[in-house]
Amino acid sequence: MPQENSTTEYIPGRPSSLQGKKNAGLGDKVFRNITLLFSLVVVLLIVWIGVQLFKESSITRHLTGISILSSSVWDVQHQQYGALPFIIGTLVTSALALLIAVPMGLGAALFLTEIAPRWISTPVSFIIELIAAVPSVIFGLWGFQVVCPFLQDHVNPWLIAHFGSLPIFAPPATLTNMLAAGLILAIMILPFITSVSREVIKTVPGSQREAALGMGATKWETVRDVVLKGAKSGIVGAVMLALGRAIGETMAVVMVIGNNPHIVKSLLQPGYTMPSLLANEFNEAANEPIQRSALLEIAFILFIITLIINASARLLILWGNRQATGGNSSSEKIAAKLEVVKKFGFPIVIGAVCLYQIVADVSSKGIGGLLGPIELVLVLFGLSRWMTKVCRKDNKLWNRWRAANHNAMYVLFSGFAAIACILLFALVYYVAIQGFRALNPNFFLNDGSKPPDDPTGGMKNGIIGTLMLVGMGSAVGIPIGLMGGIFVAEFGKGKFGAYIRFAADVLNGIPSVVIGMFAYAAFVLPIGHFSAAAGGAALGIMMIPTIMRTTEEMLRMVPTNLREASLGLGATRSRTIISIVLPAARTGIVTGIMLAVARIAGETAPLLFTAFGNQFVSTKVNEPVSSMTMMIYRFATSAYPVWIDLAWAGALVLLIMVLTISIIARLATRNRYALR
Amino acid sequence: MSEGVPVIRMAANSLDFYYGSFKALTGVNISVPNRKVTALIGPSGCGKSTFLRCLNRMNDEIVGTKVVGKVSLDGDDIYARGVSLTDLRKRVGMVFQRPNPFPMSIFDNITYGPRIHGENKKDKLQEIAETSLKKAALWDEVKDSLKKSAQDLSGGQQQRLCIARVLAVEPEVLLMDEPCSALDPNSTFRIEELMSELKHKYTIVIVTHNMQQAARVSEQTGFFLKGELVEVGETAKIFNQPDDQRTDDYIRGRFG
Ligand SMILES: Nc1ncnc2c1ncn2[C@@H]1O[C@H](COP(=O)(O)OP(=O)(O)OP(=O)(O)O)[C@@H](O)[C@H]1O
Ligand SMILES: [Mg+2]
């Protein structure tokens, strides 16, 4: 690595004949230690979040003990707090989301990297990255207003007709349900999975693709055997990170899942997740010490779960990078075990389910039941196995069969990419159509205190609140993130730097709803009232790790010879960083900051527990304020058309704000690369 | 086929090649004799790799490239419509400049080609692995660790593995692009030895920067300069009394 050269050339114990002033290195040391302190904030925050949530939830822990994890009764009246329905609901919706989003995202990523010509892949990748920045409350609004009714009319009846005998698709279906939640979550993490997989796939060296192609492999065979194999651990890591996101996601779920605190077997029934419980019950719990403590304990459980998932995802990615350079016997053992599961486990389970469905089809519809979708898929599958076997015998046939497989996979991947684009386009389209219809000058001039039959209401209070909250968050997050980033990039080459980097990644993966509950416990409870300041603090905490990591990356991209030129002229290390390295990395760092700002501007969940909301315009730091996101959430879930329109208008304005920031930020770095 | 008369295996006729609007090859004419080693030499950037990659249409993988002219294998135009790339590359195998083993075990690397080409019997694959590794003079070093990751081998071993991997699909022509440039002298020597073994069965085209290597291993040598094939002929002639002044200058190290 080029950076390492600069360290060794900078720190050597030079001969004493050249010794300068006694305190020559002092400035550098002070600089280093100041940045070190800022970087330690991320470690401190993780510990603090854990401790604070644990401490504030002691009441329920004494009351219910460990049985909160195993009891399925959540009855606030009778002080029964069992979190099982929420844990299960969280896991089921997240698993469903991954089941849908991983194949589609991976297929879309393969389409973008391996199939699509430049003029398609460049803009589409750009758009998909942009969509990843769309606030989750907008996904929730769209899901609730558009997707749920669509599912209700077109998908649920079809599922019941063909798969109704399986318990997971048992009727009756409700408008908001687990399936809708899983689907919306899937659409939400789809851009994330696509862009991360794309990055990972691009790291597989072209020489390996050439090796396979040079031996006469088809492109699909190359992708299957070389590209996917090489990118495997990176992709698994990306999937785990996406899982962390899905588990902690609040707004996109709370509006579409139905919020039913009972365990249900059917996906077509309403359920509940841990984050949506927090968002939903917080208002009534705020003044009930026991219920409040129960919610804080849920937040604590969520914290632990996501901590484990994110830490293992990061370790897996690190481990995968190491494994790529050299084999590892323990990984081979794990692979061998997985092979057994793949060979026997899956076929048995899937076979049993198929058999069950076929029996049910036949017994309910007679022989005609054999024309259902499951039977069709099974026949196609069997046919393909049989074809493989037959074609293998003859060289010519075999080549035709391989070419056919190649074409089929290409069509499939292109289809996935197309579906992903259509879904994401549908979201933007609906927000634009509905938003423009509902938008009028009152939106910017009036606040949201108007009654539901008065169409002159607006979001002035939310707009001002959002600006205020983002401003305060930036005041906290930018300096800490920047200084911490300087430390890990410039001084964090050893193990210690790696730990800090790891901590930053873990903090980045903690759901915003958990950070919100923490900010509530740490800043609202002791003071006794909600405030803009607490909301700003929560947003600031969320910014720190993002800014820290992008700052680090950008600093590392500054070429070594630039540093060496400065050091070679006798500049100190800190001088070099401040006057040469930072300016050289400026555009990239500003981009990182803008992306972080765009992200927190769209946050809802942490604000519900801290800034809380306010019907009127307020600019006082120690009083509750509203935000556009909270207003969208509350108006969207109301029963009044006027308010729902207001939510659409808010969504449009917020979307334009967030996308504008992201587009400017990304175009800025784009030009920078082009200049190089 | 009568003794001493070389049969032409591959041939290029007035071949032009473009990367976008950049013309990388101009009017290349060359015949590749059967079961002989043809060496391609020339200064960096003169188009040797480009030409080599035209012979198995590896350049098709780069967007925006264009081929004009004809390349034939046993008289058939490889750029004709309907030519199967997978078949062509099976017959015209390639060894790259840097060893590029797949991130799989040694065994899986070697048997990859046969498996995609339809072989799935365990014992047959085992047999193929053994014979190819033996041909590539690697068998003795790895026979006890076939399950080991191929990426744990040394650079020289990896390159011999890549050769064995190509041999496993039984190509007729073997293209080698500076196969020794990333290797130490000892591994280089072993690969040269290997080439003189292999030429009894295969037709080999090798790109090299090492003049002695070209002289040692090849029967025919072609000299490229700025996208043109300046001269091609018997290796001894090219090195001792070339027809073209530019070839002479290059051989004697006067430029390039
Ligand atoms: N993918 C590509 N896109 C555009 N131009 C290319 C590409 N690959 C090679 N070239 C250009 O084509 C010319 C010939 O390149 P080529 O790689 O064939 O040279 P070479 O003789 O193999 O050189 P070397 O001995 O350094 O390997 C060079 O000018 C190079 O810049
Ligand atoms: Mg070359």
PDB file of N, CA, C and O in Angstrom, chain A residues 1-8 10-11 32 486-499 501 552 555-556 560 563 573 577:
ATOM      1  N   MET A   1       0.831  -1.217   0.000  1.00  0.00           N
ATOM      2  CA  MET A   1       0.000   0.000   0.000  1.00  0.00           C
ATOM      3  C   MET A   1       0.856   1.254   0.000  1.00  0.00           C
ATOM      4  O   MET A   1       1.788   1.373   0.784  1.00  0.00           O
ATOM      5  N   PRO A   2       0.542   2.192  -0.877  1.00  0.00           N
ATOM      6  CA  PRO A   2       1.394   3.373  -0.968  1.00  0.00           C
ATOM      7  C   PRO A   2       1.425   4.177   0.317  1.00  0.00           C
ATOM      8  O   PRO A   2       2.451   4.735   0.658  1.00  0.00           O
ATOM      9  N   GLN A   3       0.281   4.209   1.051  1.00  0.00           N
ATOM     10  CA  GLN A   3       0.242   5.052   2.239  1.00  0.00           C
ATOM     11  C   GLN A   3       1.295   4.644   3.252  1.00  0.00           C
ATOM     12  O   GLN A   3       1.842   5.461   3.967  1.00  0.00           O
ATOM     13  N   GLU A   4       1.548   3.329   3.310  1.00  0.00           N
ATOM     14  CA  GLU A   4       2.447   2.863   4.347  1.00  0.00           C
ATOM     15  C   GLU A   4       3.860   3.403   4.147  1.00  0.00           C
ATOM     16  O   GLU A   4       4.568   3.659   5.094  1.00  0.00           O
ATOM     17  N   ASN A   5       4.226   3.619   2.872  1.00  0.00           N
ATOM     18  CA  ASN A   5       5.542   4.164   2.617  1.00  0.00           C
ATOM     19  C   ASN A   5       5.717   5.501   3.315  1.00  0.00           C
ATOM     20  O   ASN A   5       6.748   5.776   3.905  1.00  0.00           O
ATOM     21  N   SER A   6       4.656   6.294   3.246  1.00  0.00           N
ATOM     22  CA  SER A   6       4.799   7.629   3.768  1.00  0.00           C
ATOM     23  C   SER A   6       5.011   7.595   5.278  1.00  0.00           C
ATOM     24  O   SER A   6       5.731   8.405   5.826  1.00  0.00           O
ATOM     25  N   THR A   7       4.408   6.631   5.966  1.00  0.00           N
ATOM     26  CA  THR A   7       4.609   6.547   7.406  1.00  0.00           C
ATOM     27  C   THR A   7       6.053   6.211   7.724  1.00  0.00           C
ATOM     28  O   THR A   7       6.710   6.874   8.524  1.00  0.00           O
ATOM     29  N   THR A   8       6.532   5.151   7.075  1.00  0.00           N
ATOM     30  CA  THR A   8       7.861   4.704   7.435  1.00  0.00           C
ATOM     31  C   THR A   8       8.885   5.767   7.061  1.00  0.00           C
ATOM     32  O   THR A   8       9.905   5.902   7.708  1.00  0.00           O
ATOM     33  N   TYR A  10       8.315   8.857   7.238  1.00  0.00           N
ATOM     34  CA  TYR A  10       8.153  10.039   8.079  1.00  0.00           C
ATOM     35  C   TYR A  10       8.717   9.832   9.480  1.00  0.00           C
ATOM     36  O   TYR A  10       9.337  10.722  10.043  1.00  0.00           O
ATOM     37  N   ILE A  11       8.500   8.653  10.062  1.00  0.00           N
ATOM     38  CA  ILE A  11       8.816   8.484  11.486  1.00  0.00           C
ATOM     39  C   ILE A  11      10.231   7.972  11.791  1.00  0.00           C
ATOM     40  O   ILE A  11      10.530   7.714  12.926  1.00  0.00           O
ATOM     41  N   ARG A  32      -2.358  14.756  16.637  1.00  0.00           N
ATOM     42  CA  ARG A  32      -2.737  13.352  16.589  1.00  0.00           C
ATOM     43  C   ARG A  32      -3.688  13.017  17.740  1.00  0.00           C
ATOM     44  O   ARG A  32      -4.727  12.387  17.546  1.00  0.00           O
ATOM     45  N   ILE A 486      -9.989  11.863  10.125  1.00  0.00           N
ATOM     46  CA  ILE A 486      -8.581  12.226   9.953  1.00  0.00           C
ATOM     47  C   ILE A 486      -7.710  11.276  10.765  1.00  0.00           C
ATOM     48  O   ILE A 486      -6.700  10.770  10.279  1.00  0.00           O
ATOM     49  N   PHE A 487      -8.160  10.975  11.979  1.00  0.00           N
ATOM     50  CA  PHE A 487      -7.341  10.075  12.790  1.00  0.00           C
ATOM     51  C   PHE A 487      -7.186   8.702  12.133  1.00  0.00           C
ATOM     52  O   PHE A 487      -6.080   8.209  11.956  1.00  0.00           O
ATOM     53  N   VAL A 488      -8.304   8.073  11.748  1.00  0.00           N
ATOM     54  CA  VAL A 488      -8.169   6.705  11.214  1.00  0.00           C
ATOM     55  C   VAL A 488      -7.413   6.701   9.886  1.00  0.00           C
ATOM     56  O   VAL A 488      -6.680   5.760   9.595  1.00  0.00           O
ATOM     57  N   ALA A 489      -7.562   7.763   9.095  1.00  0.00           N
ATOM     58  CA  ALA A 489      -6.863   7.757   7.806  1.00  0.00           C
ATOM     59  C   ALA A 489      -5.374   8.003   7.979  1.00  0.00           C
ATOM     60  O   ALA A 489      -4.559   7.343   7.350  1.00  0.00           O
ATOM     61  N   GLU A 490      -5.025   8.956   8.848  1.00  0.00           N
ATOM     62  CA  GLU A 490      -3.631   9.390   8.882  1.00  0.00           C
ATOM     63  C   GLU A 490      -2.813   8.709   9.974  1.00  0.00           C
ATOM     64  O   GLU A 490      -1.606   8.605   9.862  1.00  0.00           O
ATOM     65  N   PHE A 491      -3.468   8.310  11.061  1.00  0.00           N
ATOM     66  CA  PHE A 491      -2.705   7.718  12.155  1.00  0.00           C
ATOM     67  C   PHE A 491      -3.164   6.305  12.483  1.00  0.00           C
ATOM     68  O   PHE A 491      -2.622   5.657  13.360  1.00  0.00           O
ATOM     69  N   GLY A 492      -4.216   5.851  11.832  1.00  0.00           N
ATOM     70  CA  GLY A 492      -4.838   4.588  12.256  1.00  0.00           C
ATOM     71  C   GLY A 492      -4.449   3.406  11.398  1.00  0.00           C
ATOM     72  O   GLY A 492      -5.302   2.681  10.922  1.00  0.00           O
ATOM     73  N   LYS A 493      -3.152   3.238  11.149  1.00  0.00           N
ATOM     74  CA  LYS A 493      -2.796   2.144  10.257  1.00  0.00           C
ATOM     75  C   LYS A 493      -2.689   0.808  10.971  1.00  0.00           C
ATOM     76  O   LYS A 493      -2.831  -0.239  10.364  1.00  0.00           O
ATOM     77  N   GLY A 494      -2.433   0.853  12.282  1.00  0.00           N
ATOM     78  CA  GLY A 494      -2.227  -0.402  13.008  1.00  0.00           C
ATOM     79  C   GLY A 494      -3.541  -1.054  13.404  1.00  0.00           C
ATOM     80  O   GLY A 494      -4.602  -0.768  12.862  1.00  0.00           O
ATOM     81  N   LYS A 495      -3.431  -1.932  14.393  1.00  0.00           N
ATOM     82  CA  LYS A 495      -4.597  -2.640  14.916  1.00  0.00           C
ATOM     83  C   LYS A 495      -5.606  -1.681  15.497  1.00  0.00           C
ATOM     84  O   LYS A 495      -6.805  -1.811  15.306  1.00  0.00           O
ATOM     85  N   PHE A 496      -5.077  -0.674  16.240  1.00  0.00           N
ATOM     86  CA  PHE A 496      -5.956   0.248  16.930  1.00  0.00           C
ATOM     87  C   PHE A 496      -6.893   0.957  15.947  1.00  0.00           C
ATOM     88  O   PHE A 496      -8.098   1.040  16.168  1.00  0.00           O
ATOM     89  N   GLY A 497      -6.312   1.412  14.855  1.00  0.00           N
ATOM     90  CA  GLY A 497      -7.122   2.065  13.828  1.00  0.00           C
ATOM     91  C   GLY A 497      -8.191   1.127  13.307  1.00  0.00           C
ATOM     92  O   GLY A 497      -9.336   1.527  13.062  1.00  0.00           O
ATOM     93  N   ALA A 498      -7.815  -0.146  13.146  1.00  0.00           N
ATOM     94  CA  ALA A 498      -8.774  -1.127  12.631  1.00  0.00           C
ATOM     95  C   ALA A 498      -9.952  -1.281  13.598  1.00  0.00           C
ATOM     96  O   ALA A 498     -11.102  -1.385  13.183  1.00  0.00           O
ATOM     97  N   TYR A 499      -9.658  -1.255  14.908  1.00  0.00           N
ATOM     98  CA  TYR A 499     -10.740  -1.370  15.902  1.00  0.00           C
ATOM     99  C   TYR A 499     -11.705  -0.188  15.792  1.00  0.00           C
ATOM    100  O   TYR A 499     -12.925  -0.338  15.836  1.00  0.00           O
ATOM    101  N   ARG A 501     -12.209   1.720  13.246  1.00  0.00           N
ATOM    102  CA  ARG A 501     -12.951   1.611  11.994  1.00  0.00           C
ATOM    103  C   ARG A 501     -14.112   0.618  12.149  1.00  0.00           C
ATOM    104  O   ARG A 501     -15.234   0.859  11.724  1.00  0.00           O
ATOM    105  N   GLU A 552     -12.332   9.303   5.813  1.00  0.00           N
ATOM    106  CA  GLU A 552     -11.171   8.417   5.783  1.00  0.00           C
ATOM    107  C   GLU A 552     -10.866   7.965   4.355  1.00  0.00           C
ATOM    108  O   GLU A 552      -9.740   8.059   3.876  1.00  0.00           O
ATOM    109  N   LEU A 555      -9.441  10.728   2.226  1.00  0.00           N
ATOM    110  CA  LEU A 555      -8.061  11.069   2.572  1.00  0.00           C
ATOM    111  C   LEU A 555      -7.103  10.012   2.042  1.00  0.00           C
ATOM    112  O   LEU A 555      -6.007  10.311   1.589  1.00  0.00           O
ATOM    113  N   ARG A 556      -7.532   8.774   2.096  1.00  0.00           N
ATOM    114  CA  ARG A 556      -6.659   7.704   1.619  1.00  0.00           C
ATOM    115  C   ARG A 556      -6.439   7.770   0.118  1.00  0.00           C
ATOM    116  O   ARG A 556      -5.478   7.227  -0.404  1.00  0.00           O
ATOM    117  N   THR A 560       0.142   9.396  -2.562  1.00  0.00           N
ATOM    118  CA  THR A 560       1.268   9.451  -1.637  1.00  0.00           C
ATOM    119  C   THR A 560       2.286  10.511  -2.019  1.00  0.00           C
ATOM    120  O   THR A 560       2.846  11.182  -1.159  1.00  0.00           O
ATOM    121  N   ARG A 563       1.792  13.906  -0.471  1.00  0.00           N
ATOM    122  CA  ARG A 563       2.247  14.012   0.917  1.00  0.00           C
ATOM    123  C   ARG A 563       3.758  14.092   0.979  1.00  0.00           C
ATOM    124  O   ARG A 563       4.339  14.883   1.710  1.00  0.00           O
ATOM    125  N   ARG A 573       4.001  16.849   9.849  1.00  0.00           N
ATOM    126  CA  ARG A 573       2.918  15.971   9.460  1.00  0.00           C
ATOM    127  C   ARG A 573       1.562  16.684   9.544  1.00  0.00           C
ATOM    128  O   ARG A 573       0.744  16.613   8.636  1.00  0.00           O
ATOM    129  N   ILE A 577      -1.088  17.566   6.544  1.00  0.00           N
ATOM    130  CA  ILE A 577      -2.485  17.137   6.499  1.00  0.00           C
ATOM    131  C   ILE A 577      -3.403  18.332   6.289  1.00  0.00           C
ATOM    132  O   ILE A 577      -4.288  18.316   5.436  1.00  0.00           O
TER     133      ILE A 577
END
